[in-house]
């Protein structure tokens, strides 16, 4: 049964091929396609701009360095006003007291550190992967 259907289908295709003629593209077919390609190539693409620009990174870096360097160069021997603050008056003191008795085992600390390192490695590999994949 399949052979008869195949023969009928083949006969139908042969009949259709005999009735139709070979189509040829117009004379300016190549120039029409190339003009469309040029329009696509010249389209306005939004250029890449980082979320945080270089001047902002430089300013943040200078602020951090300045904050760390100020006490080294301009520190005084005067007493600080921080010891005068009574911590028991602060509302979060009870919360701190509840969590102050927590003890973390070495195994827990090691696992958190290893997790953080693996997470950082994975992020760097994913960044490289997507940079390669998205670059044209």
CSV table of C-alpha atoms in Angstrom, one decimal:
chain,number,residue,atom,x,y,z
A,1,UNK,CA,0.0,0.0,0.0
A,2,UNK,CA,2.9,2.4,0.7
A,3,UNK,CA,4.4,1.7,-2.6
A,4,UNK,CA,1.2,2.6,-4.5
A,5,UNK,CA,0.9,5.8,-2.5
A,6,UNK,CA,4.6,6.6,-3.2
A,7,UNK,CA,4.1,6.0,-6.9
A,8,UNK,CA,1.0,8.2,-6.9
A,9,UNK,CA,2.8,11.0,-5.0
A,10,UNK,CA,5.8,10.7,-7.4
A,11,UNK,CA,3.5,10.8,-10.4
A,12,UNK,CA,1.8,13.9,-9.0
A,13,UNK,CA,5.1,15.7,-8.3
A,14,UNK,CA,6.4,14.8,-11.9
A,15,UNK,CA,3.2,16.3,-13.3
A,16,UNK,CA,3.4,19.5,-11.3
A,17,UNK,CA,7.1,19.9,-12.3
A,18,UNK,CA,6.3,19.6,-16.0
A,19,UNK,CA,3.6,22.2,-15.8
A,20,UNK,CA,5.6,24.8,-14.0
A,21,UNK,CA,8.6,26.6,-15.5
A,22,UNK,CA,11.8,27.6,-13.8
A,23,UNK,CA,11.6,31.0,-12.3
A,24,UNK,CA,14.4,33.5,-12.7
A,25,UNK,CA,15.0,36.5,-10.4
A,26,UNK,CA,14.7,40.0,-11.8
A,27,UNK,CA,17.8,41.7,-13.2
A,28,UNK,CA,18.2,44.0,-10.2
A,29,UNK,CA,17.6,41.2,-7.6
A,30,UNK,CA,21.2,41.4,-6.2
A,31,UNK,CA,21.1,45.2,-5.9
A,32,UNK,CA,17.7,45.1,-4.1
A,33,UNK,CA,19.0,42.6,-1.6
A,34,UNK,CA,22.3,44.4,-1.0
A,35,UNK,CA,20.4,47.7,-0.5
A,36,UNK,CA,18.3,46.1,2.2
A,37,UNK,CA,21.5,44.6,3.8
A,38,UNK,CA,23.1,48.0,3.9
A,39,UNK,CA,20.0,49.5,5.6
A,40,UNK,CA,20.2,46.9,8.3
A,41,UNK,CA,23.9,47.3,8.7
A,42,UNK,CA,23.5,51.1,9.1
A,43,UNK,CA,20.6,50.9,11.6
A,44,UNK,CA,21.0,52.7,14.9
A,45,UNK,CA,22.3,50.3,17.5
A,46,UNK,CA,22.5,51.5,21.1
A,47,UNK,CA,26.2,51.6,22.0
A,48,UNK,CA,27.3,49.8,25.2
A,49,UNK,CA,27.6,52.0,28.2
A,50,UNK,CA,28.4,50.6,31.6
A,51,UNK,CA,26.0,51.3,34.5
A,52,UNK,CA,28.8,52.8,36.5
A,53,UNK,CA,31.1,55.0,34.4
A,54,UNK,CA,34.9,55.3,34.9
A,55,UNK,CA,34.7,58.7,36.6
A,56,UNK,CA,32.3,57.3,39.2
A,57,UNK,CA,34.6,54.3,39.8
A,58,UNK,CA,37.6,56.7,40.2
A,59,UNK,CA,35.6,58.8,42.6
A,60,UNK,CA,34.6,55.8,44.7
A,61,UNK,CA,38.1,54.5,44.7
A,62,UNK,CA,39.4,57.9,45.8
A,63,UNK,CA,36.7,58.1,48.5
A,64,UNK,CA,37.7,54.7,49.9
A,65,UNK,CA,41.4,55.5,49.9
A,66,UNK,CA,40.8,58.9,51.4
A,67,UNK,CA,38.6,57.4,54.2
A,68,UNK,CA,41.3,54.8,55.0
A,69,UNK,CA,44.2,57.3,54.7
A,70,UNK,CA,42.7,60.1,56.8
A,71,UNK,CA,43.2,58.5,60.2
A,72,UNK,CA,46.8,57.5,59.3
A,73,UNK,CA,47.9,61.0,58.4
A,74,UNK,CA,45.6,63.3,60.4
A,75,UNK,CA,44.7,61.2,63.4
A,76,UNK,CA,44.8,62.8,66.8
A,77,UNK,CA,45.6,61.5,70.2
A,78,UNK,CA,42.3,63.0,71.6
A,79,UNK,CA,39.8,60.6,73.0
A,80,UNK,CA,36.8,59.7,70.9
A,81,UNK,CA,33.2,60.5,71.6
A,82,UNK,CA,32.2,56.9,70.9
A,83,UNK,CA,32.9,55.6,74.5
A,84,UNK,CA,30.4,58.2,75.8
A,85,UNK,CA,27.5,56.5,74.0
A,86,UNK,CA,25.4,54.3,76.2
A,87,UNK,CA,24.7,51.2,74.1
A,88,UNK,CA,22.1,49.8,76.5
A,89,UNK,CA,19.7,52.6,75.6
A,90,UNK,CA,19.6,51.6,71.9
A,91,UNK,CA,16.5,49.6,70.9
A,92,UNK,CA,18.3,46.9,69.0
A,93,UNK,CA,20.4,45.9,72.0
A,94,UNK,CA,18.0,43.1,72.9
A,95,UNK,CA,18.3,41.7,69.4
A,96,UNK,CA,22.1,41.8,69.7
A,97,UNK,CA,21.9,40.0,73.0
A,98,UNK,CA,19.9,37.2,71.5
A,99,UNK,CA,22.3,36.6,68.8
A,100,UNK,CA,25.5,37.0,70.8
A,101,UNK,CA,25.3,33.5,72.2
A,102,UNK,CA,25.5,31.9,68.7
A,103,UNK,CA,28.5,29.7,68.2
A,104,UNK,CA,29.6,28.6,64.7
A,105,UNK,CA,31.5,25.4,64.2
A,106,UNK,CA,34.6,25.3,62.1
A,107,UNK,CA,32.8,23.1,59.6
A,108,UNK,CA,30.1,25.7,59.2
A,109,UNK,CA,32.7,28.5,58.7
A,110,UNK,CA,34.7,26.5,56.2
A,111,UNK,CA,31.6,25.6,54.2
A,112,UNK,CA,30.5,29.2,54.0
A,113,UNK,CA,34.0,30.3,52.9
A,114,UNK,CA,34.2,27.6,50.3
A,115,UNK,CA,30.7,28.4,49.1
A,116,UNK,CA,31.6,32.1,48.7
A,117,UNK,CA,34.8,31.2,46.8
A,118,UNK,CA,32.9,28.8,44.5
A,119,UNK,CA,30.3,31.4,43.9
A,120,UNK,CA,32.9,34.0,42.9
A,121,UNK,CA,34.6,31.5,40.6
A,122,UNK,CA,31.2,30.6,39.0
A,123,UNK,CA,30.4,34.3,38.5
A,124,UNK,CA,33.7,35.0,36.7
A,125,UNK,CA,33.3,31.9,34.4
A,126,UNK,CA,29.7,33.0,33.6
A,127,UNK,CA,30.8,36.5,32.8
A,128,UNK,CA,33.5,35.2,30.5
A,129,UNK,CA,31.0,32.8,28.8
A,130,UNK,CA,28.4,35.5,28.2
A,131,UNK,CA,31.0,38.0,27.0
A,132,UNK,CA,32.2,35.5,24.4
A,133,UNK,CA,28.7,34.5,23.5
A,134,UNK,CA,27.2,38.0,23.1
A,135,UNK,CA,30.2,39.5,21.3
A,136,UNK,CA,29.7,39.7,17.6
